[in-house]
Short mmCIF file of C-alpha atoms and ligand atoms in Angstrom, two decimals:
data_model
loop_
_atom_site.label_atom_id
_atom_site.label_comp_id
_atom_site.label_asym_id
_atom_site.label_seq_id
_atom_site.Cartn_x
_atom_site.Cartn_y
_atom_site.Cartn_z
CA MET D 1 -113.77 134.63 218.70
CA PHE D 2 -117.23 133.11 218.40
CA LYS D 3 -119.79 134.45 220.84
CA LYS D 4 -122.24 131.60 220.50
CA ILE D 5 -122.04 128.08 219.10
CA LEU D 6 -124.99 125.87 218.21
CA ILE D 7 -124.24 122.22 218.88
CA ALA D 8 -125.97 120.10 216.25
CA ASN D 9 -125.77 116.85 218.20
CA ARG D 10 -126.82 115.06 221.39
CA GLY D 11 -125.40 112.74 224.04
CA GLU D 12 -121.85 112.69 225.29
CA ILE D 13 -120.36 114.55 222.33
CA ALA D 14 -122.77 117.47 222.81
CA LEU D 15 -121.50 117.72 226.40
CA ARG D 16 -117.90 117.42 225.25
CA VAL D 17 -118.33 120.40 222.90
CA LEU D 18 -120.33 122.34 225.47
CA ARG D 19 -117.55 122.00 228.03
CA ALA D 20 -114.94 123.27 225.57
CA CYS D 21 -117.19 126.25 224.74
CA ARG D 22 -117.62 127.11 228.41
CA GLU D 23 -113.87 127.11 228.96
CA LEU D 24 -113.44 129.38 225.94
CA GLY D 25 -116.16 131.76 227.19
CA ILE D 26 -118.51 130.92 224.31
CA LYS D 27 -122.29 130.68 224.83
CA THR D 28 -123.98 127.45 223.74
CA VAL D 29 -127.23 126.52 222.05
CA ALA D 30 -128.44 122.92 222.33
CA ILE D 31 -130.81 121.49 219.78
CA HIS D 32 -133.00 118.56 220.68
CA SER D 33 -135.84 116.33 219.57
CA ASP D 34 -139.13 115.82 221.43
CA VAL D 35 -137.83 112.82 223.38
CA ASP D 36 -134.62 114.61 224.36
CA GLU D 37 -136.30 117.45 226.20
CA SER D 38 -134.78 116.39 229.52
CA ALA D 39 -131.46 115.22 228.10
CA MET D 40 -128.30 116.44 229.82
CA HIS D 41 -127.06 118.42 226.82
CA VAL D 42 -130.27 120.46 226.95
CA ARG D 43 -129.93 121.03 230.68
CA MET D 44 -126.33 122.14 230.45
CA ALA D 45 -126.58 124.50 227.49
CA ASP D 46 -127.22 128.23 227.86
CA GLU D 47 -130.17 127.98 225.48
CA SER D 48 -132.02 125.13 223.85
CA ILE D 49 -134.38 124.76 220.97
CA CYS D 50 -136.53 121.85 219.77
CA VAL D 51 -135.90 120.98 216.13
CA GLY D 52 -138.41 118.18 215.61
CA PRO D 53 -139.94 114.86 216.65
CA ALA D 54 -138.01 111.83 217.89
CA SER D 55 -136.75 110.31 214.65
CA ALA D 56 -133.22 111.44 213.80
CA GLN D 57 -134.36 112.16 210.26
CA SER D 58 -136.83 114.81 211.45
CA SER D 59 -134.64 116.32 214.19
CA TYR D 60 -130.84 115.92 214.32
CA LEU D 61 -130.71 115.45 210.54
CA ASN D 62 -133.28 118.15 209.80
CA ILE D 63 -131.13 120.76 208.05
CA PRO D 64 -133.80 123.49 207.59
CA ALA D 65 -134.83 123.23 211.26
CA ILE D 66 -131.23 123.39 212.46
CA ILE D 67 -130.40 126.41 210.27
CA THR D 68 -133.55 128.10 211.53
CA ALA D 69 -132.53 127.37 215.13
CA ALA D 70 -129.07 128.88 214.51
CA THR D 71 -130.60 131.97 212.90
CA LEU D 72 -133.19 132.48 215.65
CA THR D 73 -130.60 132.17 218.41
CA ASP D 74 -128.03 134.29 216.57
CA ALA D 75 -125.34 131.61 216.72
CA ASP D 76 -122.17 132.42 214.80
CA ALA D 77 -120.97 128.85 214.41
CA ILE D 78 -122.31 125.29 214.35
CA HIS D 79 -120.45 122.31 215.76
CA PRO D 80 -121.71 119.06 214.22
CA GLY D 81 -120.04 116.59 216.62
CA TYR D 82 -119.70 113.14 215.01
CA GLY D 83 -122.28 111.10 213.13
CA PHE D 84 -125.51 112.87 212.06
CA LEU D 85 -124.56 115.80 209.76
CA SER D 86 -120.86 115.96 210.62
CA GLU D 87 -119.68 114.79 207.19
CA ASN D 88 -122.57 116.09 205.13
CA GLN D 89 -121.19 118.30 202.38
CA ARG D 90 -124.53 119.97 201.72
CA PHE D 91 -124.94 120.88 205.41
CA ALA D 92 -121.50 122.51 205.53
CA GLU D 93 -122.31 124.40 202.33
CA ILE D 94 -125.70 125.69 203.50
CA ILE D 95 -124.24 126.83 206.82
CA GLU D 96 -121.56 128.85 205.02
CA GLU D 97 -124.23 130.34 202.73
CA HIS D 98 -125.95 131.63 205.86
CA ASN D 99 -122.73 133.29 207.03
CA ILE D 100 -122.45 130.89 209.91
CA LYS D 101 -119.14 129.06 210.46
CA PHE D 102 -119.22 125.29 210.11
CA ILE D 103 -116.76 123.95 212.70
CA GLY D 104 -115.03 121.51 210.43
CA PRO D 105 -113.27 121.50 207.07
CA SER D 106 -114.59 123.19 203.94
CA SER D 107 -117.43 121.47 202.11
CA GLU D 108 -114.94 120.79 199.29
CA HIS D 109 -112.71 118.79 201.64
CA ILE D 110 -115.71 116.87 202.95
CA LYS D 111 -116.68 116.03 199.38
CA MET D 112 -113.12 115.13 198.40
CA MET D 113 -112.79 112.59 201.22
CA GLY D 114 -116.39 111.37 200.90
CA ASN D 115 -115.32 109.64 197.71
CA LYS D 116 -112.86 106.93 198.74
CA ILE D 117 -111.48 106.56 195.21
CA ASP D 118 -110.65 110.28 195.08
CA ALA D 119 -109.30 110.21 198.63
CA LYS D 120 -106.97 107.32 197.83
CA LYS D 121 -105.80 109.01 194.64
CA ILE D 122 -105.03 112.25 196.49
CA MET D 123 -103.10 110.44 199.23
CA ASP D 124 -101.24 108.32 196.70
CA ASP D 125 -100.25 111.46 194.77
CA SER D 126 -98.96 112.96 198.04
CA GLY D 127 -96.77 109.95 198.80
CA VAL D 128 -98.98 108.30 201.41
CA PRO D 129 -98.92 104.48 200.97
CA THR D 130 -102.27 103.02 199.88
CA VAL D 131 -103.58 99.50 199.32
CA LYS D 132 -102.98 98.19 195.80
CA GLY D 133 -106.18 98.57 193.83
CA ILE D 134 -107.99 99.20 190.58
CA ASN D 135 -110.69 101.82 190.08
CA ASP D 136 -111.62 101.39 186.43
CA LEU D 137 -113.75 98.24 186.21
CA SER D 138 -114.86 98.78 182.62
CA ASN D 139 -112.02 96.73 181.14
CA LYS D 140 -112.06 93.00 182.01
CA GLU D 141 -108.53 92.46 180.80
CA LYS D 142 -107.21 95.17 183.09
CA ILE D 143 -109.07 93.60 186.01
CA ASN D 144 -107.57 90.21 185.21
CA ASP D 145 -104.10 91.70 185.01
CA PHE D 146 -104.62 93.36 188.38
CA ILE D 147 -105.74 90.12 190.02
CA LYS D 148 -102.91 88.16 188.44
CA ASN D 149 -100.56 90.68 189.96
CA VAL D 150 -101.95 90.95 193.53
CA LYS D 151 -103.70 87.53 193.73
CA TYR D 152 -106.85 86.61 195.67
CA PRO D 153 -108.39 87.44 198.09
CA ILE D 154 -109.52 90.81 196.83
CA ILE D 155 -112.20 93.15 198.20
CA VAL D 156 -114.89 95.12 196.35
CA LYS D 157 -115.62 98.47 197.99
CA ALA D 158 -118.14 101.25 197.40
CA ALA D 159 -116.61 104.61 196.42
CA SER D 160 -119.06 106.40 198.73
CA GLY D 161 -118.84 103.65 201.32
CA GLY D 162 -117.81 103.47 204.91
CA GLY D 163 -118.82 101.26 207.77
CA GLY D 164 -118.68 98.13 205.66
CA LYS D 165 -121.70 98.69 203.40
CA GLY D 166 -121.29 97.75 199.74
CA MET D 167 -118.25 95.60 200.55
CA ARG D 168 -117.58 92.05 199.27
CA VAL D 169 -114.54 89.86 199.79
CA VAL D 170 -113.81 87.67 196.76
CA THR D 171 -111.60 84.59 196.90
CA GLU D 172 -111.92 83.16 193.37
CA ASP D 173 -112.60 84.15 189.77
CA ASP D 174 -115.99 82.43 189.74
CA ASP D 175 -117.41 84.86 192.33
CA LEU D 176 -115.95 88.09 191.01
CA GLU D 177 -118.62 89.26 188.59
CA LYS D 178 -121.48 88.43 190.95
CA SER D 179 -119.79 90.16 193.89
CA ILE D 180 -119.20 93.33 191.88
CA LYS D 181 -122.84 93.31 190.79
CA GLU D 182 -124.11 92.82 194.37
CA ALA D 183 -121.79 95.48 195.75
CA LYS D 184 -123.01 97.94 193.11
CA ILE D 185 -126.67 97.31 194.00
CA GLU D 186 -125.97 97.69 197.72
CA ALA D 187 -123.91 100.84 197.13
CA LYS D 188 -126.63 102.37 194.96
CA LYS D 189 -129.22 101.61 197.66
CA SER D 190 -127.12 102.87 200.57
CA PHE D 191 -125.29 105.85 199.08
CA ASN D 192 -127.09 106.54 195.79
CA ASP D 193 -123.71 105.94 194.12
CA GLU D 194 -123.09 102.59 192.47
CA ASN D 195 -119.40 103.25 191.88
CA VAL D 196 -117.18 100.47 193.28
CA TYR D 197 -113.46 99.64 193.14
CA LEU D 198 -111.22 96.67 193.89
CA GLU D 199 -108.37 96.26 196.37
CA LYS D 200 -106.05 93.51 197.45
CA PHE D 201 -107.70 92.14 200.63
CA LEU D 202 -105.43 92.15 203.67
CA THR D 203 -106.41 89.23 205.87
CA SER D 204 -105.14 90.19 209.33
CA PRO D 205 -104.31 93.88 209.57
CA LYS D 206 -104.62 96.23 212.49
CA HIS D 207 -106.71 99.36 212.12
CA ILE D 208 -104.44 102.26 213.02
CA GLU D 209 -105.40 105.88 212.46
CA ILE D 210 -103.43 109.13 212.59
CA GLN D 211 -104.93 112.29 214.12
CA VAL D 212 -104.24 115.56 212.32
CA LEU D 213 -104.96 119.15 213.31
CA CYS D 214 -104.64 121.92 210.72
CA ASP D 215 -105.23 125.67 210.80
CA SER D 216 -106.26 127.93 207.92
CA HIS D 217 -102.69 129.25 207.50
CA GLY D 218 -101.10 126.00 206.31
CA ASN D 219 -99.88 124.83 209.71
CA VAL D 220 -100.33 121.13 210.30
CA VAL D 221 -99.58 118.94 213.29
CA THR D 222 -100.10 115.22 213.84
CA LEU D 223 -101.03 113.87 217.25
CA GLY D 224 -99.90 110.28 217.09
CA GLU D 225 -102.07 107.29 216.40
CA ARG D 226 -104.95 105.28 217.77
CA ASP D 227 -105.26 101.53 217.46
CA CYS D 228 -108.93 100.80 216.79
CA SER D 229 -108.71 97.13 215.84
CA ILE D 230 -111.10 95.91 218.54
CA GLN D 231 -114.40 96.21 216.72
CA ARG D 232 -117.50 94.19 215.97
CA LYS D 233 -119.54 94.57 212.79
CA HIS D 234 -117.68 97.80 211.98
CA GLN D 235 -118.53 99.27 215.39
CA LYS D 236 -115.40 100.08 217.35
CA LEU D 237 -115.44 98.78 220.92
CA ILE D 238 -112.03 99.65 222.37
CA GLU D 239 -109.41 102.12 221.18
CA GLU D 240 -105.99 102.94 222.54
CA SER D 241 -103.10 105.33 222.07
CA PRO D 242 -100.30 104.84 221.37
CA SER D 243 -100.44 101.55 219.50
CA SER D 244 -98.32 98.90 221.22
CA VAL D 245 -96.84 97.74 217.90
CA LEU D 246 -95.33 100.99 216.59
CA ASN D 247 -91.90 102.34 217.40
CA GLU D 248 -91.00 106.01 217.23
CA THR D 249 -89.34 105.71 213.83
CA GLU D 250 -92.41 104.09 212.25
CA ARG D 251 -94.70 106.64 213.88
CA ASP D 252 -92.62 109.60 212.73
CA LYS D 253 -92.43 108.24 209.21
CA ILE D 254 -96.17 107.81 208.67
CA SER D 255 -96.94 111.05 210.57
CA ASP D 256 -94.56 113.02 208.31
CA LEU D 257 -96.31 111.65 205.24
CA CYS D 258 -99.73 112.57 206.66
CA ARG D 259 -98.60 116.12 207.41
CA LYS D 260 -97.20 116.55 203.90
CA ALA D 261 -100.48 115.33 202.40
CA MET D 262 -102.59 117.64 204.57
CA LYS D 263 -100.40 120.62 203.61
CA LYS D 264 -100.67 119.73 199.96
CA ILE D 265 -104.48 119.73 199.99
CA ASN D 266 -104.70 122.72 202.35
CA TYR D 267 -106.82 120.79 204.82
CA GLU D 268 -108.36 122.74 207.68
CA GLY D 269 -109.67 121.47 211.03
CA VAL D 270 -109.27 118.11 212.74
CA GLY D 271 -109.12 114.95 210.69
CA THR D 272 -108.22 111.30 210.87
CA LEU D 273 -106.36 109.24 208.31
CA GLU D 274 -107.39 105.60 208.58
CA PHE D 275 -104.85 102.91 207.77
CA LEU D 276 -104.63 99.17 207.67
CA TYR D 277 -101.35 98.05 209.22
CA GLU D 278 -99.95 94.64 208.33
CA ASN D 279 -96.39 93.25 208.37
CA ASN D 280 -95.06 96.61 209.53
CA GLU D 281 -96.55 98.47 206.57
CA PHE D 282 -99.22 101.17 206.49
CA TYR D 283 -101.94 101.26 203.83
CA PHE D 284 -104.22 104.30 203.65
CA MET D 285 -107.94 103.43 203.42
CA GLU D 286 -109.97 106.59 203.98
CA MET D 287 -110.03 109.92 205.79
CA ASN D 288 -112.60 111.10 208.31
CA THR D 289 -113.19 114.84 208.23
CA ARG D 290 -114.82 115.04 211.66
CA LEU D 291 -113.96 114.86 215.34
CA GLN D 292 -114.06 111.16 216.20
CA VAL D 293 -115.65 109.23 219.04
CA GLU D 294 -112.23 108.00 220.17
CA HIS D 295 -110.52 111.42 220.24
CA PRO D 296 -110.13 111.33 224.07
CA VAL D 297 -107.31 108.75 224.03
CA THR D 298 -105.31 111.18 221.90
CA GLU D 299 -106.12 114.02 224.29
CA MET D 300 -104.95 111.95 227.27
CA VAL D 301 -101.53 111.11 225.81
CA THR D 302 -100.86 114.51 224.19
CA GLY D 303 -102.47 116.74 226.82
CA ILE D 304 -104.09 118.70 223.99
CA ASP D 305 -107.80 119.59 224.05
CA LEU D 306 -108.80 118.67 220.49
CA VAL D 307 -112.21 120.32 220.67
CA LYS D 308 -110.81 123.63 221.88
CA GLU D 309 -108.18 123.52 219.14
CA GLN D 310 -110.86 122.64 216.60
CA ILE D 311 -112.92 125.67 217.62
CA LEU D 312 -109.86 127.95 217.64
CA VAL D 313 -108.74 126.99 214.13
CA ALA D 314 -112.33 127.46 212.93
CA THR D 315 -112.15 131.11 214.05
CA GLY D 316 -109.14 131.50 211.75
CA GLU D 317 -106.56 131.62 214.53
CA LYS D 318 -103.08 130.31 213.93
CA LEU D 319 -102.11 127.09 215.70
CA GLN D 320 -100.10 127.92 218.82
CA ILE D 321 -98.63 124.42 218.89
CA ASN D 322 -95.64 123.27 216.82
CA GLN D 323 -94.94 119.65 215.98
CA SER D 324 -91.94 119.80 218.31
CA ASP D 325 -94.29 120.70 221.19
CA ILE D 326 -96.16 117.43 220.76
CA SER D 327 -95.07 114.26 222.49
CA LEU D 328 -96.96 111.15 223.45
CA ASN D 329 -96.77 110.51 227.17
CA GLY D 330 -98.10 107.36 228.80
CA ASN D 331 -100.98 105.25 227.52
CA SER D 332 -104.71 105.70 227.24
CA ILE D 333 -107.50 103.20 226.57
CA GLU D 334 -111.16 103.85 225.80
CA CYS D 335 -114.05 101.40 226.22
CA ARG D 336 -117.29 102.34 224.49
CA ILE D 337 -120.16 101.65 226.86
CA ASN D 338 -123.25 100.55 224.93
CA ALA D 339 -126.79 99.94 226.11
CA GLU D 340 -127.16 96.55 224.51
CA HIS D 341 -127.88 92.92 225.27
CA PRO D 342 -124.61 91.15 226.19
CA GLU D 343 -125.14 88.17 223.85
CA SER D 344 -127.37 89.36 221.03
CA PHE D 345 -125.92 92.91 220.95
CA ILE D 346 -129.49 94.12 220.39
CA PRO D 347 -129.95 97.68 221.75
CA SER D 348 -131.32 97.87 225.28
CA PRO D 349 -133.03 101.24 225.75
CA GLY D 350 -134.96 102.06 228.91
CA LYS D 351 -134.67 103.73 232.28
CA ILE D 352 -131.44 103.74 234.27
CA THR D 353 -132.63 102.91 237.79
CA GLN D 354 -129.26 103.18 239.49
CA TYR D 355 -126.11 104.89 238.29
CA HIS D 356 -122.62 105.22 239.65
CA GLN D 357 -119.73 106.16 237.42
CA PRO D 358 -116.12 105.46 238.27
CA GLY D 359 -113.66 108.24 239.05
CA GLY D 360 -110.26 108.82 240.54
CA LEU D 361 -106.85 109.55 239.09
CA GLY D 362 -106.51 108.57 235.46
CA VAL D 363 -110.20 107.81 234.94
CA ARG D 364 -112.38 109.88 232.61
CA VAL D 365 -116.04 109.27 231.80
CA ASP D 366 -117.55 111.05 228.82
CA SER D 367 -121.26 110.39 229.08
CA ALA D 368 -124.55 112.28 229.14
CA VAL D 369 -126.57 109.77 231.16
CA TYR D 370 -127.65 110.20 234.79
CA ASP D 371 -129.55 108.38 237.50
CA GLY D 372 -133.18 108.08 236.40
CA TYR D 373 -132.44 108.95 232.78
CA SER D 374 -134.43 107.09 230.14
CA ILE D 375 -132.41 106.07 227.10
CA PRO D 376 -134.59 106.62 224.04
CA SER D 377 -134.70 103.90 221.38
CA ASN D 378 -134.36 106.35 218.51
CA TYR D 379 -130.60 106.85 218.49
CA ASP D 380 -127.26 105.09 218.83
CA SER D 381 -126.82 102.63 221.70
CA MET D 382 -123.48 104.11 222.81
CA ILE D 383 -124.24 105.79 226.15
CA GLY D 384 -120.77 106.70 227.25
CA LYS D 385 -117.05 106.28 226.99
CA LEU D 386 -114.80 105.12 229.78
CA ILE D 387 -111.27 106.37 229.27
CA THR D 388 -108.27 105.56 231.44
CA TYR D 389 -104.76 106.93 231.50
CA GLY D 390 -101.57 105.47 232.93
CA SER D 391 -97.88 106.20 232.66
CA ASN D 392 -97.59 102.91 230.73
CA ARG D 393 -99.98 100.45 229.08
CA GLN D 394 -100.09 98.12 232.06
CA GLU D 395 -101.14 100.99 234.35
CA ALA D 396 -103.85 102.10 231.91
CA LEU D 397 -105.10 98.50 231.80
CA LYS D 398 -105.17 98.22 235.59
CA LYS D 399 -107.12 101.46 235.80
CA MET D 400 -109.56 100.15 233.20
CA THR D 401 -110.07 96.90 235.08
CA ARG D 402 -110.74 98.82 238.30
CA ALA D 403 -113.00 101.39 236.63
CA LEU D 404 -115.11 98.77 234.84
CA GLU D 405 -115.57 96.99 238.17
CA GLU D 406 -116.69 100.21 239.80
CA TYR D 407 -119.15 101.20 237.05
CA VAL D 408 -122.79 100.58 238.09
CA ILE D 409 -125.56 100.93 235.51
CA MET D 410 -128.85 99.25 236.54
CA GLY D 411 -132.16 98.94 234.72
CA ILE D 412 -130.71 98.28 231.27
CA ASN D 413 -128.26 95.84 229.71
CA THR D 414 -124.76 97.07 228.93
CA ASN D 415 -121.56 95.70 227.45
CA ILE D 416 -119.52 96.37 230.61
CA GLN D 417 -119.01 92.64 231.28
CA LEU D 418 -117.88 92.08 227.71
CA HIS D 419 -115.27 94.82 228.17
CA GLN D 420 -114.07 93.17 231.39
CA LYS D 421 -113.55 89.90 229.53
CA ILE D 422 -111.69 91.58 226.64
CA ILE D 423 -109.45 93.67 228.90
CA LYS D 424 -108.30 90.65 230.90
CA SER D 425 -107.83 88.41 227.85
CA ASP D 426 -104.32 87.23 227.13
CA GLU D 427 -104.22 88.61 223.59
CA PHE D 428 -105.47 92.06 224.53
CA THR D 429 -103.15 92.24 227.52
CA LYS D 430 -100.22 91.52 225.22
CA GLY D 431 -101.42 93.98 222.61
CA ASN D 432 -101.36 91.06 220.24
CA TYR D 433 -104.59 91.62 218.28
CA ASP D 434 -105.87 92.62 214.84
CA ILE D 435 -109.26 93.44 213.27
CA ASN D 436 -110.31 89.77 213.54
CA PHE D 437 -110.01 89.74 217.35
CA MET D 438 -113.74 89.95 218.09
CA SER D 439 -114.82 87.31 215.58
CA LYS D 440 -112.53 84.85 217.36
CA PHE D 441 -113.45 86.09 220.86
CA ASN D 442 -116.01 84.57 223.21
C1 MV4 Z 1 -110.18 96.39 203.96
C2 MV4 Z 1 -109.85 95.24 204.71
C3 MV4 Z 1 -108.85 94.43 204.24
N1 MV4 Z 1 -108.21 94.74 203.07
N2 MV4 Z 1 -109.52 96.64 202.82
C4 MV4 Z 1 -113.89 97.75 206.68
C5 MV4 Z 1 -114.61 99.06 206.75
C6 MV4 Z 1 -114.09 99.87 205.63
N3 MV4 Z 1 -113.81 101.19 206.11
C7 MV4 Z 1 -112.88 99.17 205.14
N4 MV4 Z 1 -112.80 97.90 205.79
C8 MV4 Z 1 -111.85 97.00 205.48
N5 MV4 Z 1 -111.14 97.24 204.35
C9 MV4 Z 1 -108.58 95.82 202.39
N6 MV4 Z 1 -107.95 96.11 201.25
C10 MV4 Z 1 -110.55 95.00 205.90
C11 MV4 Z 1 -111.56 95.87 206.26
C12 MV4 Z 1 -112.22 95.54 207.50
C13 MV4 Z 1 -111.97 96.29 208.64
C14 MV4 Z 1 -111.12 97.37 208.64
C15 MV4 Z 1 -110.89 98.11 209.77
C16 MV4 Z 1 -111.50 97.74 210.97
C17 MV4 Z 1 -112.34 96.67 210.99
C18 MV4 Z 1 -112.60 95.93 209.84
C19 MV4 Z 1 -113.44 94.83 209.88
C20 MV4 Z 1 -113.70 94.11 208.74
C21 MV4 Z 1 -113.09 94.47 207.54
#
């Protein structure tokens, strides 16, 4: 077992990892930037070390400083959380070269899934359904044949993409060449990789993702799905598990395929397979090789501590859970609480002058803020996650309504009111929503 873990992150996820470490009897090292000196993750850790000035680039993304911090504190593993360096192949590689364990998959798996063309190919080869597409754009005739077959609209995507950058939807022949050119330029700028591919564009899918957990001995379990369709500008806002549109047969079918694929590639750690879901069909899009923001809804319905399991499999331990031990019980919903202006969605950093967080049965708050805390402007505007659990979806919704009402955050703007409006909306209440929900919502 690890004796000490360095947590290469900040905010709520640093606390989440810290808490798992404490329960496992593992010492923790927090890293922080200048402006985060009094942040909660620093206060709660056994040790802390400053890795640079405020900008993420010079602190939480500063690989040499983080490796130095791990070496100086004698940490035997590094947990990257999400965002920052969590899916950085080079970071995982350097850590391993220093004989420190990266708590995540191998750098090869990170690389494999970092390229969406490769990822799709691997999943397709393993029998996981993918969106119809074409990767070789050097032959115009082949492109024309593809489009004749699938018909417009189609979407141009960056091979190294994610989060919507380097994407173009094309509805007619006249725009195709220009869109490919533009996407290539954007992809080159954003990812230093101009490689793009085409897919049939699905117009009103849901975004449903499957959670996997794999040890280093070939054991794989899936932990159901999360519906993450409520998003705005590729930022998820609300996630829930299970999805209200899947039945057990559909869930088992896609989960079986995911497990087979993970076994085939010898994946290790936690991971998420992202799908579009339309007309009762799943289409694989990409795989995330990290712990995700929305992991708590899965924890609530499975009763499994994903971070503890992630740490345990990283030590090389065999999974103690079988697939038959896993069942989804009840429903869980997560609202991401952002410090942002309610209309413009512009970040709203500043001092929290009054703070009260909701509690009670079935209410979980994952946040690192406190009364009097000043939210720095240098990082993400997500300041917490409000998660509720109920024995059915209606109960989880009622809890969410009550908890949002109870939540008091003064001194800054938040999206709490927006959440209240979404939660009580007819379409959300019915579970009748897809990825276009927010663009139609006001
Ligand atoms: C798509 C799609 C429709 N059809 N691919 C957006 C982010 C990137 N990971 C992939 N994305 C999409 N790919 C095909 N073939 C629609 C989106 C999309 C989307 C997907 C999931 C959640 C929100 C979204 C918002 C806009 C577009």
